[in-house]
Short mmCIF file of C-alpha atoms in Angstrom, two decimals:
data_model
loop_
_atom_site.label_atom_id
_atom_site.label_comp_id
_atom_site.label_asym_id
_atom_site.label_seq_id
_atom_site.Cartn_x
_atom_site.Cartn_y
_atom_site.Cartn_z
CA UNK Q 28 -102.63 -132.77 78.30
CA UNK Q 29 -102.69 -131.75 75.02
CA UNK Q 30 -100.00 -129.17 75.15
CA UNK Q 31 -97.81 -131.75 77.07
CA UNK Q 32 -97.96 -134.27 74.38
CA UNK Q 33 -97.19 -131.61 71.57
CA UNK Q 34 -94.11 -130.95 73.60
CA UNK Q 35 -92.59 -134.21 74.07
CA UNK Q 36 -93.28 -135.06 70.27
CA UNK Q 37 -91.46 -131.94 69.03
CA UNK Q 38 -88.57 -132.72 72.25
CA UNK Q 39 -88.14 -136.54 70.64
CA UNK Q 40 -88.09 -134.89 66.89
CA UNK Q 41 -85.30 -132.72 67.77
CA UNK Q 42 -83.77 -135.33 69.82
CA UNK Q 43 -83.71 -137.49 66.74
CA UNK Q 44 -82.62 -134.91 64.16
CA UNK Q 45 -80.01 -134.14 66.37
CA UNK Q 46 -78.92 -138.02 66.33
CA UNK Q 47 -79.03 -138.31 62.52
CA UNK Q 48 -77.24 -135.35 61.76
CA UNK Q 49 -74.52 -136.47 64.77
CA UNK Q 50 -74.27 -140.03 63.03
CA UNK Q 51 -73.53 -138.90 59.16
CA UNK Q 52 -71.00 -136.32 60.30
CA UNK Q 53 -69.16 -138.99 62.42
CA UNK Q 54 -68.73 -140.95 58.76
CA UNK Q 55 -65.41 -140.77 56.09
CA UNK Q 56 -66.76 -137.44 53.85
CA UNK Q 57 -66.25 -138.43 50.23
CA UNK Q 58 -67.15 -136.09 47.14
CA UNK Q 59 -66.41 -137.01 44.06
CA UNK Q 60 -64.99 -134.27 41.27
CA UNK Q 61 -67.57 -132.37 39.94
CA UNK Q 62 -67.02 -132.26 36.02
CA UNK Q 63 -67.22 -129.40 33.46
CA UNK Q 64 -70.75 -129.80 32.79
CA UNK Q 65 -71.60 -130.29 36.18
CA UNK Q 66 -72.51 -133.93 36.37
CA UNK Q 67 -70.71 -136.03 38.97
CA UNK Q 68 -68.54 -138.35 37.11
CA UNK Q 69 -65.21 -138.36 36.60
CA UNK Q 70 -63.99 -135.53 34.69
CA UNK Q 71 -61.74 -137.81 32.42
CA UNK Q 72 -64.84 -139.42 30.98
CA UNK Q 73 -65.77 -135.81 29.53
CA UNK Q 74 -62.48 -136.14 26.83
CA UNK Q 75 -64.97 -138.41 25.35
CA UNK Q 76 -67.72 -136.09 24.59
CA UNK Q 77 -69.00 -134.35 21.49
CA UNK Q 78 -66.61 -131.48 22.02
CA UNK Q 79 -63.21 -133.84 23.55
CA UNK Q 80 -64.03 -132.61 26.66
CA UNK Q 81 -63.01 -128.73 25.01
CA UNK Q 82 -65.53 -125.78 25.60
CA UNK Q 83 -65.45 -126.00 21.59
CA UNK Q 84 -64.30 -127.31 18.64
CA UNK Q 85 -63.06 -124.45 16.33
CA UNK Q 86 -62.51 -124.79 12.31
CA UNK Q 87 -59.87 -122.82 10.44
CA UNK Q 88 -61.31 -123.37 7.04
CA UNK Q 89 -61.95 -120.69 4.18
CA UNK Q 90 -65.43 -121.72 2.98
CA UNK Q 91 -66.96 -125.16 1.26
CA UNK Q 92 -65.30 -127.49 -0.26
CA UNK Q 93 -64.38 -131.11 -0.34
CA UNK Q 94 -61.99 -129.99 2.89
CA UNK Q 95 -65.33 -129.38 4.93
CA UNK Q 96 -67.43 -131.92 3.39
CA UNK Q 97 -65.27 -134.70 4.25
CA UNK Q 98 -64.75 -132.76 7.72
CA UNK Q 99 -68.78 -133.05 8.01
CA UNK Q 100 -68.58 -136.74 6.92
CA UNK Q 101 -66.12 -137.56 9.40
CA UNK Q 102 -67.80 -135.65 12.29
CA UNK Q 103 -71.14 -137.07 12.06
CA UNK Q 104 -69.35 -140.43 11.94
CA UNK Q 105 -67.86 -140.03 15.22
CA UNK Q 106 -70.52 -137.90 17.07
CA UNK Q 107 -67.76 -134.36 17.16
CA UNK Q 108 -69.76 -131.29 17.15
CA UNK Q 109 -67.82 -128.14 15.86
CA UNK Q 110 -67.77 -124.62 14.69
CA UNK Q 111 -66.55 -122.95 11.72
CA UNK Q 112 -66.55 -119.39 12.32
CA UNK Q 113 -66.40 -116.80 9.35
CA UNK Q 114 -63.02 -115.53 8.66
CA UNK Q 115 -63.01 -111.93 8.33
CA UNK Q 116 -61.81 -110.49 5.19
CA UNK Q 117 -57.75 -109.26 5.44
CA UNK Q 118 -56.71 -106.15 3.28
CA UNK Q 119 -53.69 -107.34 1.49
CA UNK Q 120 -52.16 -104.41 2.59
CA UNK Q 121 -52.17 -105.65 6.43
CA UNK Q 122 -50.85 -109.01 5.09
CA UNK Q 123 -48.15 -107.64 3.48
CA UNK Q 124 -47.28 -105.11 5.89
CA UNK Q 125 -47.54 -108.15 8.89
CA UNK Q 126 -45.21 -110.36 6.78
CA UNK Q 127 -42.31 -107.65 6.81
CA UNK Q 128 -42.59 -107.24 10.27
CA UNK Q 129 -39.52 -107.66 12.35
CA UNK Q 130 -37.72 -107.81 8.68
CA UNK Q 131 -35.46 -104.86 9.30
CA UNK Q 132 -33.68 -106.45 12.31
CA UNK Q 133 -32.48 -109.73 10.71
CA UNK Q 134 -35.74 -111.44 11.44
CA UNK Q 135 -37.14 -114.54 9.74
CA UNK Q 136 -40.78 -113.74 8.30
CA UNK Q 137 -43.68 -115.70 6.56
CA UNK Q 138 -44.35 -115.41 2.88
CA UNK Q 139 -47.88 -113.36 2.35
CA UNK Q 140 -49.46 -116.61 2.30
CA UNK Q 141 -47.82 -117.58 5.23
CA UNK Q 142 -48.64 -114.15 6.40
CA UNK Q 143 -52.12 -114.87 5.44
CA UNK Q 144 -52.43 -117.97 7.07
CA UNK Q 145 -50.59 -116.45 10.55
CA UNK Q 146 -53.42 -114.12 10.85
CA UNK Q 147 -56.10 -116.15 10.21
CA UNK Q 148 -55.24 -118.17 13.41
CA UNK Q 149 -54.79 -115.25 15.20
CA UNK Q 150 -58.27 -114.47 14.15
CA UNK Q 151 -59.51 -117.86 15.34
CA UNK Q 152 -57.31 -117.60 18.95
CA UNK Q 153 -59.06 -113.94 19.20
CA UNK Q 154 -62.57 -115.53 19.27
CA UNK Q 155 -61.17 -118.23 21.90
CA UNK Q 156 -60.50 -115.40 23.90
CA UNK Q 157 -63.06 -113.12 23.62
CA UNK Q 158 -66.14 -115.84 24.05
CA UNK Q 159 -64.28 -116.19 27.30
CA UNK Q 160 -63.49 -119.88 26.90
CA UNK Q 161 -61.78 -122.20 29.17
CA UNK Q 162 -60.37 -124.35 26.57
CA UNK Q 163 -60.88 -125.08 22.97
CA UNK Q 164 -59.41 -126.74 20.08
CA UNK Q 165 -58.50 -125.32 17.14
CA UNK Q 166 -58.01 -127.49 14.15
CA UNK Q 167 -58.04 -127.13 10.18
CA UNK Q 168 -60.82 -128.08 7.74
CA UNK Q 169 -58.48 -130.75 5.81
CA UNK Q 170 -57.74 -133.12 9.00
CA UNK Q 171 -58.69 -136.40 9.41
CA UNK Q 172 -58.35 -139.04 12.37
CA UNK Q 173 -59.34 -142.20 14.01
CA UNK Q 174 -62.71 -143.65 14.55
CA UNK Q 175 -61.65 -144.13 18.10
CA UNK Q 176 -60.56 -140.61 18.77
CA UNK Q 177 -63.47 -140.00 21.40
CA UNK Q 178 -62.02 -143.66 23.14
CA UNK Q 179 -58.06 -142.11 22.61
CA UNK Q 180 -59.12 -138.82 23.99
CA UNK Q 181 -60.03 -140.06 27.87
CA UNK Q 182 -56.28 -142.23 27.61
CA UNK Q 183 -54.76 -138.94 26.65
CA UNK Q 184 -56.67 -136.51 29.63
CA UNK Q 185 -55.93 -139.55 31.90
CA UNK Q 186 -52.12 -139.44 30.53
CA UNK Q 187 -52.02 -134.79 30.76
CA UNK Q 188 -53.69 -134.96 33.75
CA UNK Q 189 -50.72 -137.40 35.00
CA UNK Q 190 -48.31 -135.88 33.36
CA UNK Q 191 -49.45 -132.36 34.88
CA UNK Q 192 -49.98 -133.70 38.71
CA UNK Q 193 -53.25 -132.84 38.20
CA UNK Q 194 -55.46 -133.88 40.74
CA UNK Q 195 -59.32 -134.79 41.42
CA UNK Q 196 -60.64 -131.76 42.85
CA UNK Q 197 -59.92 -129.96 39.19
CA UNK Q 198 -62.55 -130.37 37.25
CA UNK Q 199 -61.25 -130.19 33.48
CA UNK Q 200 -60.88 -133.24 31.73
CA UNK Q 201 -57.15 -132.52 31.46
CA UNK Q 202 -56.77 -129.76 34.09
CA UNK Q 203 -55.27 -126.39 33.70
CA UNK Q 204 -51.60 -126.47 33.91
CA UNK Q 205 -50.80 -126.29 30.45
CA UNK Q 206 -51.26 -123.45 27.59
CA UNK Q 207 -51.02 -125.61 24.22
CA UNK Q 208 -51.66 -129.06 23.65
CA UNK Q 209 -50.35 -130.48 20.47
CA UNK Q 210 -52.59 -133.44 19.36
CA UNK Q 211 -52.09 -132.79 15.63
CA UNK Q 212 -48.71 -132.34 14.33
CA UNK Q 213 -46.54 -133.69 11.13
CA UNK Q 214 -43.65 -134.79 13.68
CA UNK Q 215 -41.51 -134.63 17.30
CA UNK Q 216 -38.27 -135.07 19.12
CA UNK Q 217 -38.44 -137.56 21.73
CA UNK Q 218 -36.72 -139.63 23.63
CA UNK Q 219 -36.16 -142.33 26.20
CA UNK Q 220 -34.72 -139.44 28.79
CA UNK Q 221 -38.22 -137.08 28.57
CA UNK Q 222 -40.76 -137.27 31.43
CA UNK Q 223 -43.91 -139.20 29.55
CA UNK Q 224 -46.62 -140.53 30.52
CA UNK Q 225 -46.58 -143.75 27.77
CA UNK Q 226 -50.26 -145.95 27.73
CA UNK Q 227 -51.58 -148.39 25.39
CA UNK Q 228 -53.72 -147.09 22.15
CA UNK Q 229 -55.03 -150.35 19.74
CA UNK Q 230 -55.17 -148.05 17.36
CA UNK Q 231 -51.69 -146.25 17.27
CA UNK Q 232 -50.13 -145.95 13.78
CA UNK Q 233 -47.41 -149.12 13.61
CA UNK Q 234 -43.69 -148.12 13.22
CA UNK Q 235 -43.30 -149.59 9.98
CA UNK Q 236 -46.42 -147.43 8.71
CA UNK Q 237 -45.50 -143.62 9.78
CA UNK Q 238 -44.42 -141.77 7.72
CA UNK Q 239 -42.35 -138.42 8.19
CA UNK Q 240 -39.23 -136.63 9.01
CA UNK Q 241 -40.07 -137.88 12.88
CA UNK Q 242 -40.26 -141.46 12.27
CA UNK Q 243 -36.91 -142.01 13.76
CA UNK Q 244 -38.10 -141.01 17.11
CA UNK Q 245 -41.96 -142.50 16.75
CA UNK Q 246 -39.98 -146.15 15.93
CA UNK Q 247 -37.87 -145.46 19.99
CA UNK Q 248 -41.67 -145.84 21.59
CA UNK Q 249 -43.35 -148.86 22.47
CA UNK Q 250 -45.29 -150.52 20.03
CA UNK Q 251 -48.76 -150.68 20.50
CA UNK Q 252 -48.37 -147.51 22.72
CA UNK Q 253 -48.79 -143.63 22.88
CA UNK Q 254 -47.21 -141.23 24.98
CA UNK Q 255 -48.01 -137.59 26.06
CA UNK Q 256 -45.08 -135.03 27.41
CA UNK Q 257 -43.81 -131.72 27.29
CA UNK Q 258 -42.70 -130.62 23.86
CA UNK Q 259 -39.93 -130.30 22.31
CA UNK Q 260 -40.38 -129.27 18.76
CA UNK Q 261 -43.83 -129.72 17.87
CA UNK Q 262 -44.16 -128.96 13.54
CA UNK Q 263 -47.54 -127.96 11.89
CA UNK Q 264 -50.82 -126.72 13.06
CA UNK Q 265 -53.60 -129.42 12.19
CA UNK Q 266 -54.69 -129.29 15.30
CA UNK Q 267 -54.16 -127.53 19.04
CA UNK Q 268 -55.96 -127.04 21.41
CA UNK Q 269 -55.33 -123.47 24.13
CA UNK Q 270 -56.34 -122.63 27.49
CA UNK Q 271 -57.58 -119.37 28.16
CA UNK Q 272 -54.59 -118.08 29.71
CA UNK Q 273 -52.55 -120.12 26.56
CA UNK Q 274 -54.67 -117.96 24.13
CA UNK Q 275 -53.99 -114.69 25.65
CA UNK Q 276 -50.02 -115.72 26.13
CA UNK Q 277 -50.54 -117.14 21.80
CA UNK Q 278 -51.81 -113.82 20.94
CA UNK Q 279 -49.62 -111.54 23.14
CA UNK Q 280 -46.37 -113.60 21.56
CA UNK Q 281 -47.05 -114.02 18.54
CA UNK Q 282 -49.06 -111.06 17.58
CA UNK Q 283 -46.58 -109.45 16.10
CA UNK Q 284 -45.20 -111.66 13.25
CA UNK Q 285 -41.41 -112.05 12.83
CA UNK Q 286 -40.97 -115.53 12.29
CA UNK Q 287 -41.07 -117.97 9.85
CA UNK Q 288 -44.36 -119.47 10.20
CA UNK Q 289 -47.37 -119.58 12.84
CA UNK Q 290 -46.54 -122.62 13.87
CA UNK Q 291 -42.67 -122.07 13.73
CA UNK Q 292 -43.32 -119.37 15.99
CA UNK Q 293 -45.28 -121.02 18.33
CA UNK Q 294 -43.14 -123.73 18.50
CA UNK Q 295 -40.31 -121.71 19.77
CA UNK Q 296 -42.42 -120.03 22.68
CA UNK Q 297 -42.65 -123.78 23.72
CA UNK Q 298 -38.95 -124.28 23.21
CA UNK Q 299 -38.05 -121.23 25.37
CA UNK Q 300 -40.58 -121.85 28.02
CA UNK Q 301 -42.87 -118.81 27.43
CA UNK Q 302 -46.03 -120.97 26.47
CA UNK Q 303 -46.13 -124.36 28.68
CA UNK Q 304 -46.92 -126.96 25.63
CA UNK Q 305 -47.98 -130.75 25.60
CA UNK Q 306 -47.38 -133.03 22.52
CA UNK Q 307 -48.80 -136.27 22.30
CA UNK Q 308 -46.98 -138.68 20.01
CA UNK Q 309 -48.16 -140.23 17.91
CA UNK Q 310 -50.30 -137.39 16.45
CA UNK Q 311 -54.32 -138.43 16.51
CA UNK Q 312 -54.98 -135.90 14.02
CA UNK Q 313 -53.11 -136.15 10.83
CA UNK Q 314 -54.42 -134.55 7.02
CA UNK Q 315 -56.27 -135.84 4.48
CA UNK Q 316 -54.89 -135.87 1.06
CA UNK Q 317 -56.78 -136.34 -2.08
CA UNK Q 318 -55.44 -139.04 -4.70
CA UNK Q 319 -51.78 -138.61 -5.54
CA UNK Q 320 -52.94 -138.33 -9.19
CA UNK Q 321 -54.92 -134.75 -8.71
CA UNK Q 322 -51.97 -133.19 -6.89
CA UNK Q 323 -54.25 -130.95 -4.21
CA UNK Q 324 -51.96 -129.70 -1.42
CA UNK Q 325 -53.66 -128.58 2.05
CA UNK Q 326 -53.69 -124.83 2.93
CA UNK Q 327 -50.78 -125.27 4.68
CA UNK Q 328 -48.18 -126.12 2.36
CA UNK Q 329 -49.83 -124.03 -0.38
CA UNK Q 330 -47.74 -121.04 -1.47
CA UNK Q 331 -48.22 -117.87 -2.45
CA UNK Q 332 -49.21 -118.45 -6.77
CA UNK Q 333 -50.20 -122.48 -6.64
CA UNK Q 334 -53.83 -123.24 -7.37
CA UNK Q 335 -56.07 -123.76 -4.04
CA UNK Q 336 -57.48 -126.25 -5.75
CA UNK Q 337 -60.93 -124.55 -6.42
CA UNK Q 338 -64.74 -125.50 -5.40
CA UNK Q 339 -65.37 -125.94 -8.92
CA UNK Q 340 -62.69 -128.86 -9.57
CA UNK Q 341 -63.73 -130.61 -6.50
CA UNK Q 342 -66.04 -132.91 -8.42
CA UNK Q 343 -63.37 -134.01 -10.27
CA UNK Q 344 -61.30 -135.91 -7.19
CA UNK Q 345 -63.90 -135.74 -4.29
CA UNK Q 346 -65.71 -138.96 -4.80
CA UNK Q 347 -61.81 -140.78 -5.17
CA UNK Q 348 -60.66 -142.13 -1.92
CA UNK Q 349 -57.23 -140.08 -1.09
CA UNK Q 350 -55.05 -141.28 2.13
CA UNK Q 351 -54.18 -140.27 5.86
CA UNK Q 352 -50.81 -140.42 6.82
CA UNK Q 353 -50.03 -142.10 10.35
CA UNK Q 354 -53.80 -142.64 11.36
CA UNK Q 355 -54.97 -146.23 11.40
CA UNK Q 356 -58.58 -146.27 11.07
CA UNK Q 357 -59.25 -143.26 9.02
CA UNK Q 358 -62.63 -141.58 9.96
CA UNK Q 359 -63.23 -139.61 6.87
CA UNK Q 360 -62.53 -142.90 4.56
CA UNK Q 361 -64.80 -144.72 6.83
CA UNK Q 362 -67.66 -142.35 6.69
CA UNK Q 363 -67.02 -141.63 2.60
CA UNK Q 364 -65.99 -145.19 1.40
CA UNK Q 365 -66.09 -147.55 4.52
CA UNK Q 366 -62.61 -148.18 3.91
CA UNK Q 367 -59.15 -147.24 5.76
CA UNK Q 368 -57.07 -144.95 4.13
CA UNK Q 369 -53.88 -144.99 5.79
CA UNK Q 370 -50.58 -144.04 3.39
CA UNK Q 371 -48.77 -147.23 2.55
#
């Protein structure tokens, strides 16, 4: 009797496993896109993060100074966690030797601050690669942007992700077929005719308030609106951020010098095709200047004999709020002065 009852209970167990596991695979299957950290949410929502929804935020800086301070300032304003990584030291002869490069056959070349400079990104894009990253963004210690920028980010993976026919089963915030994005730049052509992917931004910089050689083409979008696309002629290096297969494609192109200026170069590997680039215009990164008065220029447009602008006559401009050109709600004058700083 016993045995008898034993079997019919295990017969109407299996009976109604069998009926459960019949019923949920008769139902619609839906899975929703796993994002980069794992977590079941839309990957989009990860451009928001600490990082932008990059494996890393990467720092091209050259040690303390009011650049990184106001960097830090900025950061812990708007919850960005980043990295600066040491540069490694450069024997001027390699500088030197890099900047001639290409020279004998009617090639443009950087100055050996340019040359300088050109290296030390390589440096940087050489650590993207080797820690075996999937993205990252590289940007300098001087930069500034919005307090929104987490809030802009998820528009602009939304936008690249559109842009890119990108669809939900890729889990990147803004997928994989690209190699640079440009997010900040000092200008771009566009126009009416490019493919873009145009969205509204409450904090985009008003026509009337850009400033650079680009404002002619800023003024032909929307007010009140941003717009991502493939580039045309992305200028300056305040901020990019490479795939892992953009890094290697960086390094293997423009390892070699002969051209004008990192960003020159890389600029015309987007031009030609070679590296597949995104620009978003308006820029959400832009540089901080100090006031006027003090004359500091940024690493960038320093040349090879002008003053750096030392540690040691920091204190003498640091705690005097400078400007941001072309970003509304400055997040380094908020976190130093609670004030906006953008260039009249």
């Amino acid at each position: 009797m016993m045995r008898r009852d034993l079997f019919l209970l295990i017969l109407v167990s299996f009976v109604a496993a069998w009926f459960v596991i019949y019923l949920f695979s008769s139902l619609p299957s839906y899975r929703r896109p796993l994002t980069a950290s794992g977590a079941k949410d839309d990957p989009v929502d990860c451009a928001g993060n600490e990082t932008l929804g990059f494996g890393q935020i990467l720092v091209l800086s050259h040690g303390p100074s009011w650049r990184t301070r106001g960097l830090a300032a900025a950061a812990s304003l708007t919850g960005l966690h980043y990295i600066i990584p040491p540069q490694p030291p450069v024997h001027p002869d390699l500088s030197d030797a890099f900047a001639q490069l290409g020279s004998d056959q009617g090639k443009d070349h950087p100055t050996s601050g340019g040359s300088r400079a050109w290296l030390a990104h390589l440096d940087l894009i050489k650590h993207v690669y080797q820690l075996n990253l999937e993205t990252a963004l590289i940007i300098e210690d001087d930069i500034d942007w919005d307090v929104s920028l987490r809030i802009q980010m998820k528009s602009i993976a939304s936008a690249i992700r559109n842009l890119t026919h990108t669809y939900n089963h890729d889990d990147l915030p803004y997928g994989r077929e690209w190699d640079i994005i440009w997010m900040g730049h000092c200008g771009e052509f566009w126009d009416k005719e490019f493919e873009t992917v145009i969205f509204d931004d409450i904090a985009v910089c008003p026509h009337e308030k850009y400033h650079g050689w680009a404002q002619k083409y800023i003024s032909r979008i929307p007010k009140g609106k941003r717009g991502v696309y493939w580039s045309k002629n992305p200028v300056c290096s305040f901020a990019y951020a490479l795939s892992h297969d953009g890094a290697r494609k960086v390094l293997e192109l423009t390892g070699a010098g002969q051209g004008e200026a990192f960003d020159v170069k890389m600029m015309g590997e987007c031009k030609s095709g070679n590296l597949k680039c995104i620009s978003v215009i308006p820029e959400v990164i832009h540089q901080y200047f100090p006031a006027e008065d003090f004359r500091v220029k940024s690493l960038k447009d320093l040349g090879d004999e002008e003053n750096l602008g030392s540690t040691r006559d920091d204190d003498i401009f640091e705690s005097i709020k400078g400007s941001t050109e072309n970003i509304l709600f400055s997040a380094r004058c908020r976190a130093l002065w609670g004030e906006t700083c953008i260039r009249d």
